[in-house]
CSV table of C-alpha atoms in Angstrom, one decimal:
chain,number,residue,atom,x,y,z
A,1,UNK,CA,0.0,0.0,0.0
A,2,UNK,CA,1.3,3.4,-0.9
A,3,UNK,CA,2.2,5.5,1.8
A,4,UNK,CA,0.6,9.2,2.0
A,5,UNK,CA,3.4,12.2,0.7
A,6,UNK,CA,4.3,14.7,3.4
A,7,UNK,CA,2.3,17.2,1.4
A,8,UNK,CA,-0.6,15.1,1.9
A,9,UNK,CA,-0.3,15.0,5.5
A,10,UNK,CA,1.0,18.8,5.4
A,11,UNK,CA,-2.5,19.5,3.6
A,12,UNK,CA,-5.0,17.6,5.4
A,13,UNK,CA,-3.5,19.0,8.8
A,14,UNK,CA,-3.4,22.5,7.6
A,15,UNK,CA,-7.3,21.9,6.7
A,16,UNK,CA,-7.7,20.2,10.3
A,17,UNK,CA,-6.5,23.5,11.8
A,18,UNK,CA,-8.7,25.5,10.1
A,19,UNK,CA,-11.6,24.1,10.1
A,20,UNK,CA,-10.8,24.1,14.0
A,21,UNK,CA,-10.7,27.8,13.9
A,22,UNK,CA,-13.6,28.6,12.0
A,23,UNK,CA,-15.9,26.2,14.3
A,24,UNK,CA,-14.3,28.0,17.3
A,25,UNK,CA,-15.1,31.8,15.1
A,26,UNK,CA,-19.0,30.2,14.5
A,27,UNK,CA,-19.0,29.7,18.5
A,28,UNK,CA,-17.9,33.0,19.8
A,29,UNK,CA,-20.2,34.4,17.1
A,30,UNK,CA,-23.7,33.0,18.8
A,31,UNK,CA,-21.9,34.1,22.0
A,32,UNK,CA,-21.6,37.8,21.2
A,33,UNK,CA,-25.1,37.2,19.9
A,34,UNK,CA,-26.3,36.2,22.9
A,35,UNK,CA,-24.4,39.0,24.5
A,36,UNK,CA,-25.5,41.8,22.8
A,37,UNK,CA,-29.6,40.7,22.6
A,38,UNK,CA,-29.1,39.9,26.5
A,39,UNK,CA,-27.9,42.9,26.8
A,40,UNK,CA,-30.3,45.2,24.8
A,41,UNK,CA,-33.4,45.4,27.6
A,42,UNK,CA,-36.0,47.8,28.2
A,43,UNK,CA,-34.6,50.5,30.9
A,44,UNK,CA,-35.7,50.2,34.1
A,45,UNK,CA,-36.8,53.4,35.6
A,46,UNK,CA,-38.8,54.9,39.0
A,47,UNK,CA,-40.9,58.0,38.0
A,48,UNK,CA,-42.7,60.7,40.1
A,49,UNK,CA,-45.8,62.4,39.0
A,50,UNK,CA,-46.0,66.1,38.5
A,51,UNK,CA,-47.8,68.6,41.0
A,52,UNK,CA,-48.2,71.7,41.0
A,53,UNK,CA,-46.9,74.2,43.6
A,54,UNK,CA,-47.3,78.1,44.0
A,55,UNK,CA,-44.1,79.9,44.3
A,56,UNK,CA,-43.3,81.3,47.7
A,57,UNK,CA,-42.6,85.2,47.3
A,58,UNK,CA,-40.4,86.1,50.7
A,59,UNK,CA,-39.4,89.3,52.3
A,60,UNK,CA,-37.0,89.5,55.0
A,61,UNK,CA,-35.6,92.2,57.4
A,62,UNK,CA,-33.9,93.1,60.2
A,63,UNK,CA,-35.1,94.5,63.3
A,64,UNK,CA,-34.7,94.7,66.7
A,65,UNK,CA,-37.0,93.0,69.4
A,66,UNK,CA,-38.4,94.9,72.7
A,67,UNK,CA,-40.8,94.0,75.1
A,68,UNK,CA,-44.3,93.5,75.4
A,69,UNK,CA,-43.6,96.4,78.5
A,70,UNK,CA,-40.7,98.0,79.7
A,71,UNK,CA,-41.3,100.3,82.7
A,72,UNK,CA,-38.6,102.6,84.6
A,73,UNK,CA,-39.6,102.9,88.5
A,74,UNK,CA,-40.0,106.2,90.4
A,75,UNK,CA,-40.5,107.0,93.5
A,76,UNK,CA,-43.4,109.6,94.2
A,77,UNK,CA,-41.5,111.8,96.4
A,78,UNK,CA,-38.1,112.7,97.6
A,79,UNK,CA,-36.1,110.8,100.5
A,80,UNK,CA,-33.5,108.1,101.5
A,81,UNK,CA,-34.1,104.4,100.5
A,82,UNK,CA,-34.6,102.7,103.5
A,83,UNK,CA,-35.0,99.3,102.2
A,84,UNK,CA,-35.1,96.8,98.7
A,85,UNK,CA,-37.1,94.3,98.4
A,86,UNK,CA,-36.3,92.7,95.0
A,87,UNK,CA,-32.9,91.9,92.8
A,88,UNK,CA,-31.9,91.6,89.3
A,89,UNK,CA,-33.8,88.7,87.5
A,90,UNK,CA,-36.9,88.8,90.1
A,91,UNK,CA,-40.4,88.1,88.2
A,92,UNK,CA,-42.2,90.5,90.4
A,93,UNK,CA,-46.3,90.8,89.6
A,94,UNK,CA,-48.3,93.8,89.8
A,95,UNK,CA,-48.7,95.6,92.9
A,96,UNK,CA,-45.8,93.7,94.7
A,97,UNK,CA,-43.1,95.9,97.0
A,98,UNK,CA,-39.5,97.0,95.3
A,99,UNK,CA,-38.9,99.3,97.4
A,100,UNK,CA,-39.1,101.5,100.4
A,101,UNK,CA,-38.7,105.0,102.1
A,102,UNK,CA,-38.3,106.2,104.9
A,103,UNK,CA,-41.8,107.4,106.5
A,104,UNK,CA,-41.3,108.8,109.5
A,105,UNK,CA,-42.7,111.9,108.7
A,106,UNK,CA,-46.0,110.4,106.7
A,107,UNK,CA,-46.8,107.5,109.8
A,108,UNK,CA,-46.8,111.0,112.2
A,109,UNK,CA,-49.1,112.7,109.6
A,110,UNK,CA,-51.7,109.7,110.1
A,111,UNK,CA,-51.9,109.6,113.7
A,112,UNK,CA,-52.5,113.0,113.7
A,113,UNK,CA,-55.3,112.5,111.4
A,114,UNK,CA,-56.4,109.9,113.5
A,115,UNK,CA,-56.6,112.3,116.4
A,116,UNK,CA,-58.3,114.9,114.4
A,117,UNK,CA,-61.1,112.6,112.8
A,118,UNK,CA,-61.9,111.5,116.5
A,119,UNK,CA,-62.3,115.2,117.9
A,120,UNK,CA,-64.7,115.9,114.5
A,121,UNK,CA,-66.8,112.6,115.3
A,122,UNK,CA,-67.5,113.5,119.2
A,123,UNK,CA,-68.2,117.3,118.0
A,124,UNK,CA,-70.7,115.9,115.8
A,125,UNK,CA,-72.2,113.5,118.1
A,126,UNK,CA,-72.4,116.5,120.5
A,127,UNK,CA,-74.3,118.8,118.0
A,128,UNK,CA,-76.9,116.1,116.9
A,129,UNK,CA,-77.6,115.7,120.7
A,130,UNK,CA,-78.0,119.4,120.7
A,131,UNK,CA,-79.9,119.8,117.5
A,132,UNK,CA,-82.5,117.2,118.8
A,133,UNK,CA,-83.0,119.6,121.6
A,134,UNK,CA,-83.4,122.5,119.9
A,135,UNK,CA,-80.2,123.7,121.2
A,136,UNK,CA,-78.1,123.4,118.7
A,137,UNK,CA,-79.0,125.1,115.4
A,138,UNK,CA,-78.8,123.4,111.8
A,139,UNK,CA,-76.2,125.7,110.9
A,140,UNK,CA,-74.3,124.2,114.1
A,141,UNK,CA,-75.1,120.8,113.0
A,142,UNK,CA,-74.3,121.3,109.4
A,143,UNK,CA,-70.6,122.8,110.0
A,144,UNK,CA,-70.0,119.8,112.4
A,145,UNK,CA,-70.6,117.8,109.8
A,146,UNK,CA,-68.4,119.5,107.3
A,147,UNK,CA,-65.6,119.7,110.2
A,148,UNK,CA,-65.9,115.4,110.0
A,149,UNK,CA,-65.7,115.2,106.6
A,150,UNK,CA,-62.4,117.0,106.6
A,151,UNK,CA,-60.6,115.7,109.0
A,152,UNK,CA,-61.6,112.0,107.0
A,153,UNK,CA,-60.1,113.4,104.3
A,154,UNK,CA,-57.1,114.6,105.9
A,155,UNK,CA,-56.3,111.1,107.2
A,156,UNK,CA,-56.9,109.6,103.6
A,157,UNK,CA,-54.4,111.5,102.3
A,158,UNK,CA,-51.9,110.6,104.6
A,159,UNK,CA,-52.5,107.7,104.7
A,160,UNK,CA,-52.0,107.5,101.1
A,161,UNK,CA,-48.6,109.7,101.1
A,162,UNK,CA,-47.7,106.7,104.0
A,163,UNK,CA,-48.5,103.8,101.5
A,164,UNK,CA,-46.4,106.0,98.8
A,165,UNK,CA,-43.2,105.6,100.7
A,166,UNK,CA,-43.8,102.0,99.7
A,167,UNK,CA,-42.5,101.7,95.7
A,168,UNK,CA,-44.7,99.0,93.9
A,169,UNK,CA,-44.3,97.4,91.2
A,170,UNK,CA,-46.5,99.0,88.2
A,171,UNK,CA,-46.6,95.5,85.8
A,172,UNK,CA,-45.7,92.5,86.2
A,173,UNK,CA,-42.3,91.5,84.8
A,174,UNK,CA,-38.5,90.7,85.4
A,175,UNK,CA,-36.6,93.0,87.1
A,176,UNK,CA,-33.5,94.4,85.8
A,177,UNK,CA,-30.1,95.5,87.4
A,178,UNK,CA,-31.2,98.1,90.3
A,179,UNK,CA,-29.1,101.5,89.7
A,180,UNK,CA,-29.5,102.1,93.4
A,181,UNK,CA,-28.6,100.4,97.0
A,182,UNK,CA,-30.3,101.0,100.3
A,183,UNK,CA,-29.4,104.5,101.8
A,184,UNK,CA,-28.9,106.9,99.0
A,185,UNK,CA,-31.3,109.9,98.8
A,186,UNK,CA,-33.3,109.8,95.8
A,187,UNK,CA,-36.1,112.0,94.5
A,188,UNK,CA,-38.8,111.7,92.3
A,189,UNK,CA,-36.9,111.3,89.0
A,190,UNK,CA,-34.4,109.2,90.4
A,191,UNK,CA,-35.0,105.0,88.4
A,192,UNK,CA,-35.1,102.7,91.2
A,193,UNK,CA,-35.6,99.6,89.1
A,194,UNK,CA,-36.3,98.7,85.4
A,195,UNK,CA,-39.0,96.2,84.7
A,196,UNK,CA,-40.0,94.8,81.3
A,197,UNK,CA,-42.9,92.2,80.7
A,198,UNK,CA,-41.7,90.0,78.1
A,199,UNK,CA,-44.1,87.8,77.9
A,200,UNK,CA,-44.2,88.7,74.3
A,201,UNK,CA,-41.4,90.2,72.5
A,202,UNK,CA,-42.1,93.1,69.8
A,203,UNK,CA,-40.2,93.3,66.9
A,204,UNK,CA,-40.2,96.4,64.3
A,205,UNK,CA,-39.3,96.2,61.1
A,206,UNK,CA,-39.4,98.7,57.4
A,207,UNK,CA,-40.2,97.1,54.5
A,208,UNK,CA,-40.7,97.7,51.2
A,209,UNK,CA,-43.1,100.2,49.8
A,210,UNK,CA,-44.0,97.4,47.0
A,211,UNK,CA,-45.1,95.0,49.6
A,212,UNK,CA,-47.4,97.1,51.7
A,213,UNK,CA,-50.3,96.4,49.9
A,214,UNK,CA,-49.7,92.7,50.9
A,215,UNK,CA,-49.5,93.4,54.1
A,216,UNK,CA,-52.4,92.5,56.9
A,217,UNK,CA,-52.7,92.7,61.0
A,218,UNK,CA,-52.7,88.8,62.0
A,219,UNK,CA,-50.2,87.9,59.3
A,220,UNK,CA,-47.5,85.3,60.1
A,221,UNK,CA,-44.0,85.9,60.9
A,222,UNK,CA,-40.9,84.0,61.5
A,223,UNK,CA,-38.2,85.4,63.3
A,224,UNK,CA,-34.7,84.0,63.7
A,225,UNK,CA,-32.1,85.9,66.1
A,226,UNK,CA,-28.5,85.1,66.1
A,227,UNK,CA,-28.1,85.0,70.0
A,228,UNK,CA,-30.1,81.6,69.6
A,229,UNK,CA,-29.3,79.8,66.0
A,230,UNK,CA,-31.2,77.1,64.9
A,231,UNK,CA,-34.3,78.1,66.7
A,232,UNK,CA,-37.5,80.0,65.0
A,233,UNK,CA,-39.8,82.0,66.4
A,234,UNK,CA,-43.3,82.3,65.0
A,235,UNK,CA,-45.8,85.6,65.6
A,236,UNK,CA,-47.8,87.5,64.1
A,237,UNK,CA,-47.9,91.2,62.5
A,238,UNK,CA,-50.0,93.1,65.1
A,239,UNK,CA,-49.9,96.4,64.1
A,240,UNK,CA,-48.6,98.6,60.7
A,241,UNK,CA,-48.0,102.0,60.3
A,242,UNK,CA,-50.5,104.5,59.3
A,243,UNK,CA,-47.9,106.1,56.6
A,244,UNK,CA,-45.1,105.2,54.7
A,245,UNK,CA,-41.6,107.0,55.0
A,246,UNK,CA,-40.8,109.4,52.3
A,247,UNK,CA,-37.6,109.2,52.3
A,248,UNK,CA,-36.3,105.6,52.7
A,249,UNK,CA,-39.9,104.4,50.9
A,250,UNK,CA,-40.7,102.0,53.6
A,251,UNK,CA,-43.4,101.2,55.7
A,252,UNK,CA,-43.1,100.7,59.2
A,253,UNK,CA,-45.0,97.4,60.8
A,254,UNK,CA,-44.9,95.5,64.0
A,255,UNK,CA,-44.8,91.8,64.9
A,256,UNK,CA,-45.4,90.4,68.2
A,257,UNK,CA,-44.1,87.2,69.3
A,258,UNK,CA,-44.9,85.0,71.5
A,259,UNK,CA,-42.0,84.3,74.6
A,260,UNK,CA,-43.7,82.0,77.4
A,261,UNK,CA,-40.2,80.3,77.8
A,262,UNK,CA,-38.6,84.0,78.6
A,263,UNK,CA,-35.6,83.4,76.2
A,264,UNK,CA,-36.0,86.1,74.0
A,265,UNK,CA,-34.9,89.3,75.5
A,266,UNK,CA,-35.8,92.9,75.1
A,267,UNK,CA,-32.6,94.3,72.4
A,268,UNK,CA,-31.8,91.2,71.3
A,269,UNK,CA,-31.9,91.2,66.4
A,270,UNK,CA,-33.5,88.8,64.8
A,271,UNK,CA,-34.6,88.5,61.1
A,272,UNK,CA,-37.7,88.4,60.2
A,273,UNK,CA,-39.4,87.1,57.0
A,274,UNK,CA,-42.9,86.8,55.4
A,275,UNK,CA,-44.1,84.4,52.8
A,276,UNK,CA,-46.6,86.0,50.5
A,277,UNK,CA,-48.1,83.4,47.6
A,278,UNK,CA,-47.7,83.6,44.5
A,279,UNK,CA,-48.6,82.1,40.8
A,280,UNK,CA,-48.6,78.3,40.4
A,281,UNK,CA,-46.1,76.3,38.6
A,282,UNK,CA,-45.4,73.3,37.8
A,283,UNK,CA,-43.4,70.8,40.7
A,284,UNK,CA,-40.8,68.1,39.9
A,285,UNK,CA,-39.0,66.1,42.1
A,286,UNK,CA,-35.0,67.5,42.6
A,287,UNK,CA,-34.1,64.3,41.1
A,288,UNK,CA,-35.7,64.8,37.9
A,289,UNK,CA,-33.6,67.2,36.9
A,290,UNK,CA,-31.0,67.1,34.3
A,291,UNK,CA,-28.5,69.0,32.4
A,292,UNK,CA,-26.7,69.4,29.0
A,293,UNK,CA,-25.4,71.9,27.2
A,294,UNK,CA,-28.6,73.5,26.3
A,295,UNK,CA,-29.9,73.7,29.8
A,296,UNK,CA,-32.0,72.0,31.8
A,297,UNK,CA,-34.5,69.3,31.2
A,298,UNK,CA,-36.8,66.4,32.5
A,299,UNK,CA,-37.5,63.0,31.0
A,300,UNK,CA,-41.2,62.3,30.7
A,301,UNK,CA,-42.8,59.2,30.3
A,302,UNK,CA,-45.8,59.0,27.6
A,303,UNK,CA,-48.9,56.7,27.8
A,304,UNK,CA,-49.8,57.6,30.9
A,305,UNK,CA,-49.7,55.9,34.1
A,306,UNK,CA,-48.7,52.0,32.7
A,307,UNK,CA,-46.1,49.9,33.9
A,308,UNK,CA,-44.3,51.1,30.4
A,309,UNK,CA,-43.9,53.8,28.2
A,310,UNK,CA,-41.8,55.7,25.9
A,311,UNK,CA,-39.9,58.6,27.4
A,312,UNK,CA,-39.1,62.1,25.9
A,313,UNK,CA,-37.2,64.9,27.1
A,314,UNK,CA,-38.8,68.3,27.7
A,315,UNK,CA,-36.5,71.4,28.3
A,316,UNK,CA,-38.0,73.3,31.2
A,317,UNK,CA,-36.7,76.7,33.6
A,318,UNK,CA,-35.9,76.8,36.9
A,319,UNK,CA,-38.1,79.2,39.0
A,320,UNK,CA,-37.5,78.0,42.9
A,321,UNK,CA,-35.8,75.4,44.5
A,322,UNK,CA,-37.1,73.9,47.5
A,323,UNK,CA,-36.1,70.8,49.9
A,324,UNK,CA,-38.6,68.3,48.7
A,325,UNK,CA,-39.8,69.9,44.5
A,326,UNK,CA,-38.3,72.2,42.6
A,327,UNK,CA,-40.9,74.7,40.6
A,328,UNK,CA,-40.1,74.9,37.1
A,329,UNK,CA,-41.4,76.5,34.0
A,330,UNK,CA,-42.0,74.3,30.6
A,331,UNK,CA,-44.7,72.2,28.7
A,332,UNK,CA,-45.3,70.1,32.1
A,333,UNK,CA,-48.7,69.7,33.5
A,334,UNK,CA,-50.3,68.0,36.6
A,335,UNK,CA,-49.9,64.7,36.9
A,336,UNK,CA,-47.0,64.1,33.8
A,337,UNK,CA,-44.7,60.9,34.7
A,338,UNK,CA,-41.1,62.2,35.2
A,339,UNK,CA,-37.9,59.9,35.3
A,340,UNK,CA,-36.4,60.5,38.9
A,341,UNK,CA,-33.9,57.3,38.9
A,342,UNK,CA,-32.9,54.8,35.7
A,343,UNK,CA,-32.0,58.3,33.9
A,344,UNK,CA,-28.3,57.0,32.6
A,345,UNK,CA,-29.1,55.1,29.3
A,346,UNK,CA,-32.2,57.1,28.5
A,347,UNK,CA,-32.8,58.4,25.1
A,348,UNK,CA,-35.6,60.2,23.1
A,349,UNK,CA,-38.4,57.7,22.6
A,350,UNK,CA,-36.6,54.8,24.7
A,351,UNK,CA,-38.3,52.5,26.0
A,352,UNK,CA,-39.0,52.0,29.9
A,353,UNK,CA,-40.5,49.9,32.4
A,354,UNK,CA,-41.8,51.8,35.6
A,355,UNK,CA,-40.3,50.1,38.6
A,356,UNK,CA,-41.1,50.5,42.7
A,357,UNK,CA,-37.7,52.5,44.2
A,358,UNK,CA,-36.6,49.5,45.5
A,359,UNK,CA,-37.7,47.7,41.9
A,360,UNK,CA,-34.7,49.6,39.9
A,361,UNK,CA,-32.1,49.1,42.8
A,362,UNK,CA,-32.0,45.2,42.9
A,363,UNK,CA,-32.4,45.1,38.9
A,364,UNK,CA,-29.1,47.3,38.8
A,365,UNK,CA,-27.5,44.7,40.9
A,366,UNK,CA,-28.8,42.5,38.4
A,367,UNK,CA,-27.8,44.4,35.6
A,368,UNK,CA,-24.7,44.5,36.8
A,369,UNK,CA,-23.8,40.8,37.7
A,370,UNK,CA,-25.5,39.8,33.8
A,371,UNK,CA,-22.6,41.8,32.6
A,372,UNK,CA,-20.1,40.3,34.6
A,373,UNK,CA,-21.1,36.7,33.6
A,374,UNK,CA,-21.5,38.0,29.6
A,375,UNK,CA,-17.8,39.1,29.8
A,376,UNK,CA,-16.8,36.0,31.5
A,377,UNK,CA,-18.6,33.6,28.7
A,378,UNK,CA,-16.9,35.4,26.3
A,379,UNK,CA,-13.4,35.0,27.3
A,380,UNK,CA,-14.6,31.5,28.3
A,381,UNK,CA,-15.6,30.8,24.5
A,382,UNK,CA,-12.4,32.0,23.6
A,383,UNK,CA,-9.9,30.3,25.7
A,384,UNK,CA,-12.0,26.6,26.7
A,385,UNK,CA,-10.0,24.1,24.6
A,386,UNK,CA,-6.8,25.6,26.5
A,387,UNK,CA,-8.3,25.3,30.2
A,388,UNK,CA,-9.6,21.7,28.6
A,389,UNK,CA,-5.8,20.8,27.5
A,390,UNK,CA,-4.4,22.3,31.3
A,391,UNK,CA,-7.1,20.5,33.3
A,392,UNK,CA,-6.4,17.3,31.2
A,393,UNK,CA,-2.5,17.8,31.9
A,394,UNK,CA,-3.3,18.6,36.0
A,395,UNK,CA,-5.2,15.3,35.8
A,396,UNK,CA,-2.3,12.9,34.3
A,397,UNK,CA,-0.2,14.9,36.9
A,398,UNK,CA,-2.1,14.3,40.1
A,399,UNK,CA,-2.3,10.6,38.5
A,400,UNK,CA,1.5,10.0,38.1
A,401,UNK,CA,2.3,12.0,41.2
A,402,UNK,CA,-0.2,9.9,43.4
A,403,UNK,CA,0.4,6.7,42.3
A,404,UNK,CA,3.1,4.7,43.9
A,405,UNK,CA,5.8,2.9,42.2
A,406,UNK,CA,6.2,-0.7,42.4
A,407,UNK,CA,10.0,-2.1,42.9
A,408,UNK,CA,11.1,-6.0,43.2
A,409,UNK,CA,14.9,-5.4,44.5
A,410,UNK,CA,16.9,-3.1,42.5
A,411,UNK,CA,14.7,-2.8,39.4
A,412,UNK,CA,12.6,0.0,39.0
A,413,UNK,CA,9.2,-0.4,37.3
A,414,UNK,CA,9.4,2.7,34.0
A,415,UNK,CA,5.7,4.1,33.1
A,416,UNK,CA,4.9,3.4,29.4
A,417,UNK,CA,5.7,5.9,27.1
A,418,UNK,CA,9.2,6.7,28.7
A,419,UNK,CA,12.7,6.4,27.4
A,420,UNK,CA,14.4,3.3,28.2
């Protein structure tokens, strides 16, 4: 029989090889098929529906806060302080003692109207007695009774210049720092304490001539001060200004707020601002939002509220930007779908499948692992008949290397296949 020429062999092995390489080329071929339609799903999105909002127009000023009450305390007449009953940081209440005179003088001046009221009472008895006796004559009786009434009088009004040495409290408040100690002379211009009712703390502010139309007693306020950050203060406007300045064009207004706590204090700045609304717009979640080069712009999701739809990008104008919307201008109305997460791969009439939140998180994840395993396959395809040949080679390996030898005295049993 004729043996085969090399270039037989040469030929037939050269035709081995390539049909070996296009079979493996036909294989990674339905693989990158697979890949690329496995790859090409519908994008998976969360959406938010459009409201509508009115825009929030907002004035703020400065001014500074005083209280509800602030009164400076006298004395009614002249003389040495004899004693004090309150300090600095005392609520005191209407009518209570601050302070005291001495009334040495005034406590003599009542005894001796006292005395006097006595001798007019027994002078009067006396005359009636007479008068029923015809002794006495109505005249008689009538100056008696004047006499009586006089000397009444007399002790009333020392009495009351006694009670005066006695410095009250005039409304009810906390006291401030006393400018005077027991045992100076002071007269009737001389502050002996400072007292400010606080209870509500009043605040005035100028504003703008444009806003004063907008203006109205019983309108809410919030105040901020910087002594206390982080805290707000709500009141109410409670009284405005009959005129507005000619010169700065403002108008003068007043809020009042309330203070039960007593931490606000009389002096103390705070801004103030009012919220006055406005025209409607629409209101997109922050998230919507997107930008480009052309501006800003939301994707919208057509057909309605369905589990899918085809999504579109409308160009819209940012008005006001709040924590939880932001009011925009553009062809948005109530209740339009808008893309807030998915929004990576989106284009003009893509199509989408509405998800829960949660929906479009764990199919990222699953996204995300597909691709993972599609790359893997692929360099798989391309490298399998050479894990095949090392895994084939680890197995002859482990077989030689765990196999014992077998030896009868000096003679060494050889594996087949290996040189003699």
């Amino acid at each position: 029989m004729k043996r085969p020429s090399k270039i037989t062999i040469i030929v037939i092995i050269g035709l081995v090889i390539v049909g070996l390489f296009v079979w493996q080329g036909l294989k990674n071929g339905k693989n990158v098929g697979h890949t690329s339609t496995s790859t090409s799903k519908i994008n998976e999105v969360v959406v938010k529906p459009v409201s509508q909002k009115l825009i929030n127009d907002r004035l703020s000023a400065i001014g500074t806060g005083r209280a509800l009450a602030t009164v400076a305390v006298t004395p009614w007449s002249s003389g040495v302080m004899d004693k004090i009953y309150v300090s600095a940081g005392m609520h005191v209440n209407i009518g209570d003692p601050v302070a005291k005179l001495d009334s040495d003088n005034e406590e003599i001046a009542v005894e001796r109207a006292k005395v006097e009221v006595d001798d007019a009472e027994l002078a009067m008895a006396r005359t009636v007695k007479l008068r029923a006796s015809n002794t006495a004559t109505e005249v008689q009786e009538l100056s008696a009774k004047l006499a009586l009434d006089k000397a009444r009088l007399t002790l009333r009004d020392a009495e009351l210049a006694a009670d005066r040495r006695t410095i009250r409290a005039p409304v009810s408040g906390i006291v401030g720092i006393l400018p005077v100690d027991a045992g100076n002379y002071v007269t009737s211009d001389t502050t002996i304490a400072r007292i400010d009712n606080r209870d509500h703390i009043l605040i005035d502010v100028w504003v703008p001539e444009r806003f004063a139309p907008l203006i109205k007693i019983g309108q809410q306020v919030k105040a901020t001060s910087i002594a206390r950050p982080g805290e707000e203060f709500v009141g109410r406007i409670s009284a405005i200004d009959n005129m507005i300045d000619e010169q700065s064009r403002t108008l003068r207004i007043r809020a009042e707020v309330d203070n039960a706590t007593g931490v606000l204090q009389s002096g103390m700045s705070f801004s103030v601002s009012l919220a006055f609304p406005g025209d409607p717009y629409p209101a997109v979640d922050p998230l919507a939002i997107q930008w480009n080069a052309e501006g800003a712009y939301v994707w919208r999701v057509k057909n309605g509220p369905m589990k899918s739809g085809i999504v579109e990008h409308v160009r819209v104008g940012i008005v006001q930007r709040n924590a939880d919307s932001v009011l925009v201008t553009g062809a948005l109305h109530q209740g339009d779908l808008v893309v807030t997460k998915g929004v990576q791969n989106l284009q003009d009439k893509s199509a989408v499948d509405i998800m829960p939140d949660e929906g479009v998180k764990e199919a990222g994840k699953s996204a995300s692992l597909g691709n993972q395993n599609n790359r893997s396959a692929q360099s798989g395809g391309n490298s399998g008949h050479h894990e095949k040949a090392v895994e084939a080679t680890s197995d002859d390996t482990k077989k030689t290397a765990g196999e014992p030898q077998e030896v009868k005295g000096n003679e060494k049993k050889i594996p087949e296949g290996a040189s003699r």
